[in-house]
XYZ file of C-alpha atoms in Angstrom:
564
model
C 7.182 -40.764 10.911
C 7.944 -37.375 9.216
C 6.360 -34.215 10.563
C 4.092 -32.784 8.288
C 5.628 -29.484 6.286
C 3.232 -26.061 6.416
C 4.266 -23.300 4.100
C 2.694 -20.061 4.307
C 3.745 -17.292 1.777
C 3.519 -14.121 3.282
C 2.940 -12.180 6.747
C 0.870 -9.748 5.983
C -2.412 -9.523 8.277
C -3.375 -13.387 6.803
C -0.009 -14.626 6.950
C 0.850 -13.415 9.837
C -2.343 -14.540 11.768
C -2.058 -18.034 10.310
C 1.873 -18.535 11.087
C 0.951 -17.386 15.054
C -1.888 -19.411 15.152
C -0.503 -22.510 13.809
C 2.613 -21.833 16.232
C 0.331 -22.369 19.145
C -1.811 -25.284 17.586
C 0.984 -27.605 16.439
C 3.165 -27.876 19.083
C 6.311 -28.995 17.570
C 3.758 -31.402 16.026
C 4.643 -30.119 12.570
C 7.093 -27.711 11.095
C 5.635 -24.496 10.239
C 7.661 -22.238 7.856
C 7.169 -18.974 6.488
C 8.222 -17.205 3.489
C 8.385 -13.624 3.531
C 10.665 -10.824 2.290
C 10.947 -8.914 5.047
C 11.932 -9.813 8.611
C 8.561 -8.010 9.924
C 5.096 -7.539 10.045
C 4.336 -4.322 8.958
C 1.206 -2.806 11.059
C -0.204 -0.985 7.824
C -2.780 1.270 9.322
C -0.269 3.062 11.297
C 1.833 3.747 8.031
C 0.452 7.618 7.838
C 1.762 8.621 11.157
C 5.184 7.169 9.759
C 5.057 9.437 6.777
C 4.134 12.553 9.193
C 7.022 11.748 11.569
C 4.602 10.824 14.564
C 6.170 7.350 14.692
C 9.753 6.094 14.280
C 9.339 3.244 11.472
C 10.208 0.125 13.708
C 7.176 1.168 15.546
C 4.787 -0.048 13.271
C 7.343 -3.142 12.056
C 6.664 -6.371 14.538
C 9.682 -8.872 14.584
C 8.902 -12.055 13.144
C 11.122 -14.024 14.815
C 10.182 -12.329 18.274
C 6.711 -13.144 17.891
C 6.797 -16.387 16.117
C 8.044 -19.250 18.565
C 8.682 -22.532 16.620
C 8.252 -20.877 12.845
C 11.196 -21.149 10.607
C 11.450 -17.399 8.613
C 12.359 -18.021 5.381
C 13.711 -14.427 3.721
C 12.662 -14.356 0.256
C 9.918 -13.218 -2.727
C 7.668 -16.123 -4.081
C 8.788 -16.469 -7.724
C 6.328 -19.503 -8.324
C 3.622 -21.966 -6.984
C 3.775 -25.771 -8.900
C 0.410 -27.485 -6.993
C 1.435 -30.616 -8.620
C 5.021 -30.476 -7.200
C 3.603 -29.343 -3.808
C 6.641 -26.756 -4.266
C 7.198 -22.929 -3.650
C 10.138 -21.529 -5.865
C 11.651 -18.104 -3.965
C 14.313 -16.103 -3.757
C 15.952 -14.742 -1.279
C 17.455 -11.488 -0.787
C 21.073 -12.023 -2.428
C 19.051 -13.171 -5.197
C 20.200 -17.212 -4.905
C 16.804 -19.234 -5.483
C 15.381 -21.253 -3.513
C 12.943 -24.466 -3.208
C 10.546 -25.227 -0.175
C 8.651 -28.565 -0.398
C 5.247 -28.740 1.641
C 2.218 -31.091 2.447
C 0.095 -27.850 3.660
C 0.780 -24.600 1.627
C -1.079 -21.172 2.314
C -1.281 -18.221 0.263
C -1.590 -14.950 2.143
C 0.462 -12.995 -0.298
C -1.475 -9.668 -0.305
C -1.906 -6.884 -2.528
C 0.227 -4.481 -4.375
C -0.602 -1.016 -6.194
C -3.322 -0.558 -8.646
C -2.621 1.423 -11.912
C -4.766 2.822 -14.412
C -3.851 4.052 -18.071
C -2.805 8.020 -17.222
C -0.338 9.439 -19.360
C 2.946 10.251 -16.537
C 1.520 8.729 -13.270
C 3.855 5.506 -13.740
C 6.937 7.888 -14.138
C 5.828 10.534 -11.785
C 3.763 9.407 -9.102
C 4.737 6.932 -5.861
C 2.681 4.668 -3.679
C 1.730 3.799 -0.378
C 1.931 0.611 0.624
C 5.081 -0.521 2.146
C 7.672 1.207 4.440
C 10.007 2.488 2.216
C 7.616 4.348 0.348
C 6.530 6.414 3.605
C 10.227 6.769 4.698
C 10.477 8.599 0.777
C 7.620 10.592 1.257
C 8.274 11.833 4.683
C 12.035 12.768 3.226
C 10.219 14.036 0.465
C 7.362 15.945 1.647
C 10.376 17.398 4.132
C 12.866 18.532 0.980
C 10.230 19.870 -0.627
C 8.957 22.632 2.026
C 13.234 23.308 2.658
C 13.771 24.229 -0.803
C 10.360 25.954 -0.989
C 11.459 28.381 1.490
C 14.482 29.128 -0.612
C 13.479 29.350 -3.676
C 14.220 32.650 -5.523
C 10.197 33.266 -7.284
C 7.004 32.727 -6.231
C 6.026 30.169 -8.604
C 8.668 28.026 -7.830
C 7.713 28.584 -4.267
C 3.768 27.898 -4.984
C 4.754 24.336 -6.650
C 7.124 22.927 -4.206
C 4.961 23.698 -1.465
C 1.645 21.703 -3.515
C 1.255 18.229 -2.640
C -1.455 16.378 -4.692
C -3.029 13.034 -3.473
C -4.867 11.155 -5.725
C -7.672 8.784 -4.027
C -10.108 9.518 -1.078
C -10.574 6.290 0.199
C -8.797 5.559 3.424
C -5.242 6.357 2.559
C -5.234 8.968 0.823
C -7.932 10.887 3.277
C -5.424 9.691 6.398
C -1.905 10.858 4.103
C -3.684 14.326 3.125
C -4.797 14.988 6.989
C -1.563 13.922 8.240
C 0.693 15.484 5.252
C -1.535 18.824 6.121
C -0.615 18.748 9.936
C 2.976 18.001 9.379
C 4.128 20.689 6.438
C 2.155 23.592 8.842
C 3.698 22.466 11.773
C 7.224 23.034 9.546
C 6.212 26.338 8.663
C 5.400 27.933 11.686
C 8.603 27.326 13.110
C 10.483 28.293 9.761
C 7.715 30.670 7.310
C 8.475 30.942 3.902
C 9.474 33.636 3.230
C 6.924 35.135 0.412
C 4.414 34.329 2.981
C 2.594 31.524 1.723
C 1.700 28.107 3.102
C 1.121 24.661 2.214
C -1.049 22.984 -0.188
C -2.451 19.970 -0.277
C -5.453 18.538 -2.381
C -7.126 15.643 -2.503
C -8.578 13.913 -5.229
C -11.299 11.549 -6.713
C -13.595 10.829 -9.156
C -16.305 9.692 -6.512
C -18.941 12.328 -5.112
C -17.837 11.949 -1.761
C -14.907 11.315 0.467
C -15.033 8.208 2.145
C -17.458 6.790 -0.064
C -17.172 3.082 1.897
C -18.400 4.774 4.943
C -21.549 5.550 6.477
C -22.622 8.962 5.287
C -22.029 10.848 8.821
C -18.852 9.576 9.237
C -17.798 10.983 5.518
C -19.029 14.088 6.060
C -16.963 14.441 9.612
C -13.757 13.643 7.370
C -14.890 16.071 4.748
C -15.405 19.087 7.584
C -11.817 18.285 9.065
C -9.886 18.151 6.008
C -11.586 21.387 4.637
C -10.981 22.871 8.442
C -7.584 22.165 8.391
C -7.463 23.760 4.579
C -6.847 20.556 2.376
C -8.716 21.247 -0.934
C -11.041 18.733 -1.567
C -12.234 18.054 -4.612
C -14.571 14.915 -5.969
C -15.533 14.305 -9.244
C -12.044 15.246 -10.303
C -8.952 13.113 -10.769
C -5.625 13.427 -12.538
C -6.099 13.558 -16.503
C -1.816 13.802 -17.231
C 1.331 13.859 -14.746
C 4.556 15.545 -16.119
C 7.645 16.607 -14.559
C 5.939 20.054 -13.654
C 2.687 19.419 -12.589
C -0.534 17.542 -13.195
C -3.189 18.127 -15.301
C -6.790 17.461 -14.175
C -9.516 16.164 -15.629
C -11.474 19.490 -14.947
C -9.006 21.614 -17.495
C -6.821 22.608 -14.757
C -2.969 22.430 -14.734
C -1.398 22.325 -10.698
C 2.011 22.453 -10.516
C 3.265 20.587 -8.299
C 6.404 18.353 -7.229
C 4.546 15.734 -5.681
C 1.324 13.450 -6.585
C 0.657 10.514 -4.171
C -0.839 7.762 -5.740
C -3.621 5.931 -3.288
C -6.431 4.621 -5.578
C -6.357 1.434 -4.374
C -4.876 -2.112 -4.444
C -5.207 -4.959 -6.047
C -4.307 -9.092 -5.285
C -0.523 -10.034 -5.610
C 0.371 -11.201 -9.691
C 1.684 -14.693 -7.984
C -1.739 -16.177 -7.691
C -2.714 -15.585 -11.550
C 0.099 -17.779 -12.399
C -1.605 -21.276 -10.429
C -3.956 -21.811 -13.418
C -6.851 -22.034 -11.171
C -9.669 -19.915 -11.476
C -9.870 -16.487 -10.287
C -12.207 -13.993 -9.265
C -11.149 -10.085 -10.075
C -7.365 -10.842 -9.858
C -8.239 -13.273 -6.509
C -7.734 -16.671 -5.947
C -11.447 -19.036 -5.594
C -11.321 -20.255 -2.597
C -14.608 -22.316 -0.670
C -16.282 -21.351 2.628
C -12.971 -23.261 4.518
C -10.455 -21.402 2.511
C -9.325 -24.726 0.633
C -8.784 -24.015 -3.181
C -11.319 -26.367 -5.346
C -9.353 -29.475 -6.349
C -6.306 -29.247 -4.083
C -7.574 -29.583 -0.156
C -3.816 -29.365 0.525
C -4.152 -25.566 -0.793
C -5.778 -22.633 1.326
C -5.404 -18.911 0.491
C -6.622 -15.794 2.380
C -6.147 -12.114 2.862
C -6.523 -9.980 -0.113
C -5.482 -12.855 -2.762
C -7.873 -15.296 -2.115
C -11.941 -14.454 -3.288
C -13.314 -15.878 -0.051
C -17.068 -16.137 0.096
C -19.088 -13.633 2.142
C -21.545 -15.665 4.465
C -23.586 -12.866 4.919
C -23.737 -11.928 1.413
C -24.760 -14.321 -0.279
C -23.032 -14.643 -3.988
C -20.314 -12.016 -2.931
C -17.169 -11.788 -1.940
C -15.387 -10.748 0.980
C -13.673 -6.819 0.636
C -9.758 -6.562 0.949
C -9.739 -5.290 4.216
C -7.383 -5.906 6.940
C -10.337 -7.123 9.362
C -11.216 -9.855 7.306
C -7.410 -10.932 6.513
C -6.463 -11.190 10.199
C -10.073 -13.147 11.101
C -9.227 -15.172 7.701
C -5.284 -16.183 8.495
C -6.853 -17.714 11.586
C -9.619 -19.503 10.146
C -6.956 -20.774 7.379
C -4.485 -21.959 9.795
C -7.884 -23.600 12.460
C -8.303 -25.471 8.730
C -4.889 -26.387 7.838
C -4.790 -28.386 11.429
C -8.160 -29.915 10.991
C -6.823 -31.258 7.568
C -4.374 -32.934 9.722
C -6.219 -34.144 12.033
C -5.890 -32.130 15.109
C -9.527 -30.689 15.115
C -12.564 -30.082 13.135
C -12.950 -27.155 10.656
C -14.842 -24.438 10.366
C -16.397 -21.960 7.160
C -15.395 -18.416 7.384
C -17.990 -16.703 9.064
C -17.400 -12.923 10.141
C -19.479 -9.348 10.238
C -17.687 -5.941 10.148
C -16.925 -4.296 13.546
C -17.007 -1.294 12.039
C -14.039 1.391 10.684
C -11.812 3.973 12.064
C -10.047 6.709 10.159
C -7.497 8.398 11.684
C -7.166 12.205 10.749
C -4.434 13.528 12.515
C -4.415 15.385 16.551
C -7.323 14.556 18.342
C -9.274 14.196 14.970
C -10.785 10.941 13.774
C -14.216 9.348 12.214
C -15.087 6.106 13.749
C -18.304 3.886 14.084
C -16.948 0.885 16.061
C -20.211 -1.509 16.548
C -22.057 0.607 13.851
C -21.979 3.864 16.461
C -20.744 7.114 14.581
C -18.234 9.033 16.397
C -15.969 12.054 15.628
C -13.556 14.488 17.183
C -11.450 13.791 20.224
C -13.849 10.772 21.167
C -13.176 9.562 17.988
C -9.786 9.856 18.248
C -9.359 7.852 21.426
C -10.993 5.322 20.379
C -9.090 4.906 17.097
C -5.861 4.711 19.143
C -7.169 2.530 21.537
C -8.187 0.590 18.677
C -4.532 0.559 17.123
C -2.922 -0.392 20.199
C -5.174 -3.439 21.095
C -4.327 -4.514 17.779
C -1.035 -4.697 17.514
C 0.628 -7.908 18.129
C 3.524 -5.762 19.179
C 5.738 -2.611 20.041
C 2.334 -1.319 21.794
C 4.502 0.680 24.272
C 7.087 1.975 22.017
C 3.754 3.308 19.640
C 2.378 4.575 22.956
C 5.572 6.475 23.668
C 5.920 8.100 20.801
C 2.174 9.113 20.835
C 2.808 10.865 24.272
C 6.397 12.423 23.008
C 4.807 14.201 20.034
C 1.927 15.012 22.499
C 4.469 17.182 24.256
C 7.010 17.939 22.081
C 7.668 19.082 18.718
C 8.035 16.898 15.391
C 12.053 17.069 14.052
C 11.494 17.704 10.515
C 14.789 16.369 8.728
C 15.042 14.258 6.052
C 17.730 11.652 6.377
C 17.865 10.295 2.553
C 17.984 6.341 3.041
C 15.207 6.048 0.236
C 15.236 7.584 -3.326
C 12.463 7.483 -5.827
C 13.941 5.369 -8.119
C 13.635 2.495 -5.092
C 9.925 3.053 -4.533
C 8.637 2.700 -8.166
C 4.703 2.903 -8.755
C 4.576 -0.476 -10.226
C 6.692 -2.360 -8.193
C 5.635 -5.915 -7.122
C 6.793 -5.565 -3.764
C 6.269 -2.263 -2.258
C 7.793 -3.985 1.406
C 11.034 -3.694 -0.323
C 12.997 -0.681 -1.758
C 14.921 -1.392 -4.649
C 18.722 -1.484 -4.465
C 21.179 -0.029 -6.832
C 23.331 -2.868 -8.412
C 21.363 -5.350 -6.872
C 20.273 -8.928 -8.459
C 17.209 -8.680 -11.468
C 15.248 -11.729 -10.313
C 12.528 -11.876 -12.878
C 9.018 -12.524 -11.125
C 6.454 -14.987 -12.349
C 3.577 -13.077 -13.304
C 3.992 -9.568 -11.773
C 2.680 -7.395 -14.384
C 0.899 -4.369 -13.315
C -2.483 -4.170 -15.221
C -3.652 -0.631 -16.610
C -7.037 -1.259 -14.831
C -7.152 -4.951 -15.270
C -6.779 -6.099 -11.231
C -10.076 -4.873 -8.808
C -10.215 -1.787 -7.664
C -9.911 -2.720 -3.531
C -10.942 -1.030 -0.388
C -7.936 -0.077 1.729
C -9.817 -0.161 4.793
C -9.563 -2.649 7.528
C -12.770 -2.861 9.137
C -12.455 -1.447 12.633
C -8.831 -1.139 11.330
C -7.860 1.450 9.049
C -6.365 0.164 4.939
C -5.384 -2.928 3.510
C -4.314 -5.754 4.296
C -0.851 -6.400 1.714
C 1.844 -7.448 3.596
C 1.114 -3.001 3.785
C -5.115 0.073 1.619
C -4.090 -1.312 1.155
C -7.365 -0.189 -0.082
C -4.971 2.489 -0.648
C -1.556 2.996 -1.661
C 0.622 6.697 -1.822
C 2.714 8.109 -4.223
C 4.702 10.950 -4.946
C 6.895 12.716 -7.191
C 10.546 13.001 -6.337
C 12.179 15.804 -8.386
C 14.312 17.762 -6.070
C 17.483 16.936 -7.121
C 16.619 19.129 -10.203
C 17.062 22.356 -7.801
C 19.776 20.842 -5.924
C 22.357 20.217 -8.551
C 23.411 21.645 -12.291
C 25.828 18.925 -12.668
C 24.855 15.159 -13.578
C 21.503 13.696 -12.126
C 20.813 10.229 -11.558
C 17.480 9.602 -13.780
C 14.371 10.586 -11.410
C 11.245 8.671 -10.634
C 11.612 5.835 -13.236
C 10.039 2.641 -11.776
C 11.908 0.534 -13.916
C 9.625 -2.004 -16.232
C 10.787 -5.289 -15.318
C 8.010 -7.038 -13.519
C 10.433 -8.802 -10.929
C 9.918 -7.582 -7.690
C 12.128 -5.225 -5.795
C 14.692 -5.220 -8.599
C 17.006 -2.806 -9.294
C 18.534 -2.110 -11.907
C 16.558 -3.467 -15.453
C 15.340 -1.069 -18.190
C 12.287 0.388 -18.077
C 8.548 -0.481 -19.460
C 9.015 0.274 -22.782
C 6.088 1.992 -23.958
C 3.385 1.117 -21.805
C 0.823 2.645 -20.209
C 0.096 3.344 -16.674
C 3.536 1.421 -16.219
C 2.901 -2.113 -17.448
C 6.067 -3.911 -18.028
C 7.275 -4.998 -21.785
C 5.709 -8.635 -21.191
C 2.543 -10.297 -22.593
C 0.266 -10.040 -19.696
C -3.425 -10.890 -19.823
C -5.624 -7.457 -19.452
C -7.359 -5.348 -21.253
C -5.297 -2.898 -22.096
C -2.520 -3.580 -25.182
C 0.749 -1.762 -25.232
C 0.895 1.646 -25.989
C 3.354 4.315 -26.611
C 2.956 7.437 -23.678
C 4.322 10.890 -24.004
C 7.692 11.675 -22.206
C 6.843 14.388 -20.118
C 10.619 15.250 -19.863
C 12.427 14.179 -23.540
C 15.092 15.591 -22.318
C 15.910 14.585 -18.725
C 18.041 11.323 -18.431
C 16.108 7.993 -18.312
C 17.345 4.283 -16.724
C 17.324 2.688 -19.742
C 16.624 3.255 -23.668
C 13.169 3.630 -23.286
C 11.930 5.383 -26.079
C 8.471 7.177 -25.442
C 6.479 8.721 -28.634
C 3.526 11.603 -28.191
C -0.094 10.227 -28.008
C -2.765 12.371 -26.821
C -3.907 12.328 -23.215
C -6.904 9.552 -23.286
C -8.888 11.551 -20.598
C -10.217 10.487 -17.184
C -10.869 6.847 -16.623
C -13.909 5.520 -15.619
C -13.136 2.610 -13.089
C -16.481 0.649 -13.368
C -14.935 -2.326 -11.611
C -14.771 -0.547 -7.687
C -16.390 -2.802 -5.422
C -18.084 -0.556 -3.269
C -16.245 -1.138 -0.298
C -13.368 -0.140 -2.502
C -11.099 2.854 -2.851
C -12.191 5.556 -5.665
């Protein structure tokens, strides 16, 4: 008698949960494989500390392999789901496709960046959400503050040295603290020399930072970042990104270099292509995780709509708490479908959250208890290190190291920001140059038409995409405009083709926000966007005409435990 075949797509928080869970509960009893396109679990929360050089980046990345006994890893990026098949169509990283039958499938493929219709965020902005994008923004954030402290004027000086993050939910408050800490500490070992210092604002259209949070515990963040000097400003958000700057929605033009996108997340394009029904962008799913009309199907994480049991009528928030409580519920069901025990509803109340603000500085109320400062601090680490299924020592290590000594602010180039586009699919890979266009079943990045999701895990810290989250950043790389006259390769294009991870491809031809040239369902049609730059050199024949700048966006559809 064959074994019975479990597929799981993704190791995020969900996937992850359900493959190590299932490891222990089928003892060799069935064959448990899981697709992925990465060889690691990416601890997301810890992602900020990456981008500040606190933590090396294999710190926060947990083998799969390592941690996995008795779970074939299968590298690749789910292209397709055919329920009546009981297939999985991938492919892997060469870009030779692939085929994996199974008898049990779960969906824990996560979340990707959420755009909305702005005029030059697509072309000009980066997010936060996988690895490579904080290796670019560390690099970045780095170049910027070098060639700040040579520039030859003032203004050139005042723009490089402005860092604009768009989105006070959890990301973007932990990247602004962070980013804040790490450009003064490069400064007061090296001034610039007109005397000035870092900038870094923070953005959002909500009245308050934090607004998922318990009122004490926003206004604790709010004191610390305006401490430390980040200008904070709500009600305000980015009206136009060019080349130069951004323009907000209050009149003002910043220059600036760099604008971090972190306004939240929204459920991987793979599940809209099932045909079943969805909720917000996420797949239906009952009380057991099993999808209505195929009991062989579960989902979880942030693509699956999972009922809220103490809540009654809503759903449960993209968080990372719920995704890791969920893979394990998912995989507790998958065995009972098989026989091996009974199942069990999702059932599960919020520990509480942590943000993590850089030093001794944090906002916490674990159990519903508000804390701040250096209490608040230890107990987000402690926190962190309890729950990672890994490298807790290494992350330890390098906690006590930058305790002692100081941060080595280099950049080392490995990622450039044509390989961490906005819109791309699958922010756990960075594009390669030359690489194979693999064309990906409903990836389309909506202008607004995906929820708006919370980054925050609950006594975690973002999202749960297989990293929010809710949330996420996003930056600007234009450096290599001071760096050489000569030929420039074309600068922060994401490229338009929906595949994800591709290289190579022409760009979204006019389309807002950075939707790709395919039909896609959403509310928003194709439209032509101003080229901030009509003269810089573009990947592709893109052609972009003027329209006027359609003004801030309302984002009705933010769930309140969503980012702004």
């Amino acid at each position: 008698m064959t074994r019975p075949r479990i597929v799981i797509v993704g190791a995020g928080f969900a996937g992850y949960r359900a493959a190590r869970t299932l490891s222990r509960m089928s003892r060799s009893k069935a064959d448990v494989t899981l697709l992925n396109p990465t060889d690691y679990f990416l601890y997301v929360p810890l992602l900020p500390q990456v981008a500040a050089g606190i933590l090396e980046p294999r710190r926060v990345a947990v083998s799969l392999s390592g941690t996995l006994p008795g779970v074939r890893l299968v590298l690749g990026e789910a292209d397709a789901v055919d329920m009546d098949a009981r297939t999985v169509h991938y492919t892997d990283p060469e870009g030779v496709g692939g085929t994996l039958d199974y008898d049990r499938l779960v969906l824990a493929v996560g979340s990707v960046n959420k755009l909305l219709p702005i005029p030059g965020v697509a072309e000009h902005a980066h997010g936060f959400r996988g690895l490579p994008e904080a290796l670019y923004l560390r690099d970045h954030v780095t170049r910027q503050v070098e060639l700040a402290a040579a520039a030859a004027d003032r203004d050139s000086c005042a723009a490089r040295c402005t860092f604009v993050v768009v989105g006070a939910g959890y990301t973007g408050t932990e990247v602004a603290a962070h980013g804040k800490t790490y450009t003064d500490s490069q400064v007061r070992r090296h001034p610039l020399r007109q005397g000035m210092r870092p900038r870094w604002m923070l953005l959002d259209i909500a009245e308050r930072v934090l607004p998922e949070l318990d009122e004490r515990l926003s206004r604790t963040a709010d004191r610390v970042l305006r401490e430390r000097g980040v200008d904070v400003r709500m009600g305000t958000s980015v009206k136009e990104a060019t080349h130069d700057g951004v323009l907000l929605t209050d009149g003002e033009f910043v220059p600036t270099r760099t604008l971090v996108w972190c306004v939240g997340v929204r459920p991987d394009p793979l599940v809209e292509n099932t045909g079943h029904p969805l909720e917000r962008g996420r797949l239906v799913v009952d009380p057991y995780l099993q999808v209505p009309g195929r009991p062989e199907v579960f989902a979880a994480g942030d693509a699956a709509a999972v009922p809220d049991a103490n809540k009654p009528g809503a759903c449960t928030p993209m968080t990372a708490q719920h995704a890791w409580r969920q893979g394990r519920t998912a995989a507790i069901n998958v065995a009972a479908s098989l026989g091996a025990c009974a199942r069990r509803p999702y059932r599960h109340r919020d520990l509480g959250f942590v943000v993590d603000l850089g030093g001794t500085q944090a906002a916490a109320n674990p159990l519903g208890v508000p804390l701040s400062g250096p209490v608040a601090g230890a107990v987000t680490r402690g926190y962190h290190l309890a729950a990672m299924p890994g490298n807790r020592v290494r992350v330890a290590a390098d906690w006590l190291l930058n305790a002692v000594l100081p941060r080595q602010a280099v950049q080392l180039g490995l990622v450039r920001s044509w390989s961490v586009p906005l819109e791309s699919a699958s922010p756990e890979l960075a594009r390669v140059a030359g690489g194979p266009e693999r064309p990906r079943a409903g990836a389309q990045v909506g202008a607004g038409t995906g929820p708006e999701a919370t980054d925050a895990p609950g006594t975690g810290s973002r999202g749960s995409g297989a990293p929010e989250g809710t949330e996420a950043t996003e930056i600007i790389e234009n450096t290599e405009k001071a760096q050489a006259a000569g030929a420039e390769p074309a600068k922060n294009q994401p490229g338009g083709e929906p595949a994800r991870n591709q290289p190579g491809g022409e760009p979204a031809k006019k389309q807002p926000g950075g939707e790709p040239a395919k039909k896609q369902p959403g509310p928003e049609p194709a439209e032509s966007r101003p080229s901030p730059e009509p003269a810089r050199k573009q990947p592709g024949p893109g052609h972009h005409e003027h329209h006027p700048a359609p003004g801030p966006v309302k984002r009705d559809d933010i769930p309140a435990e969503g980012d702004s």
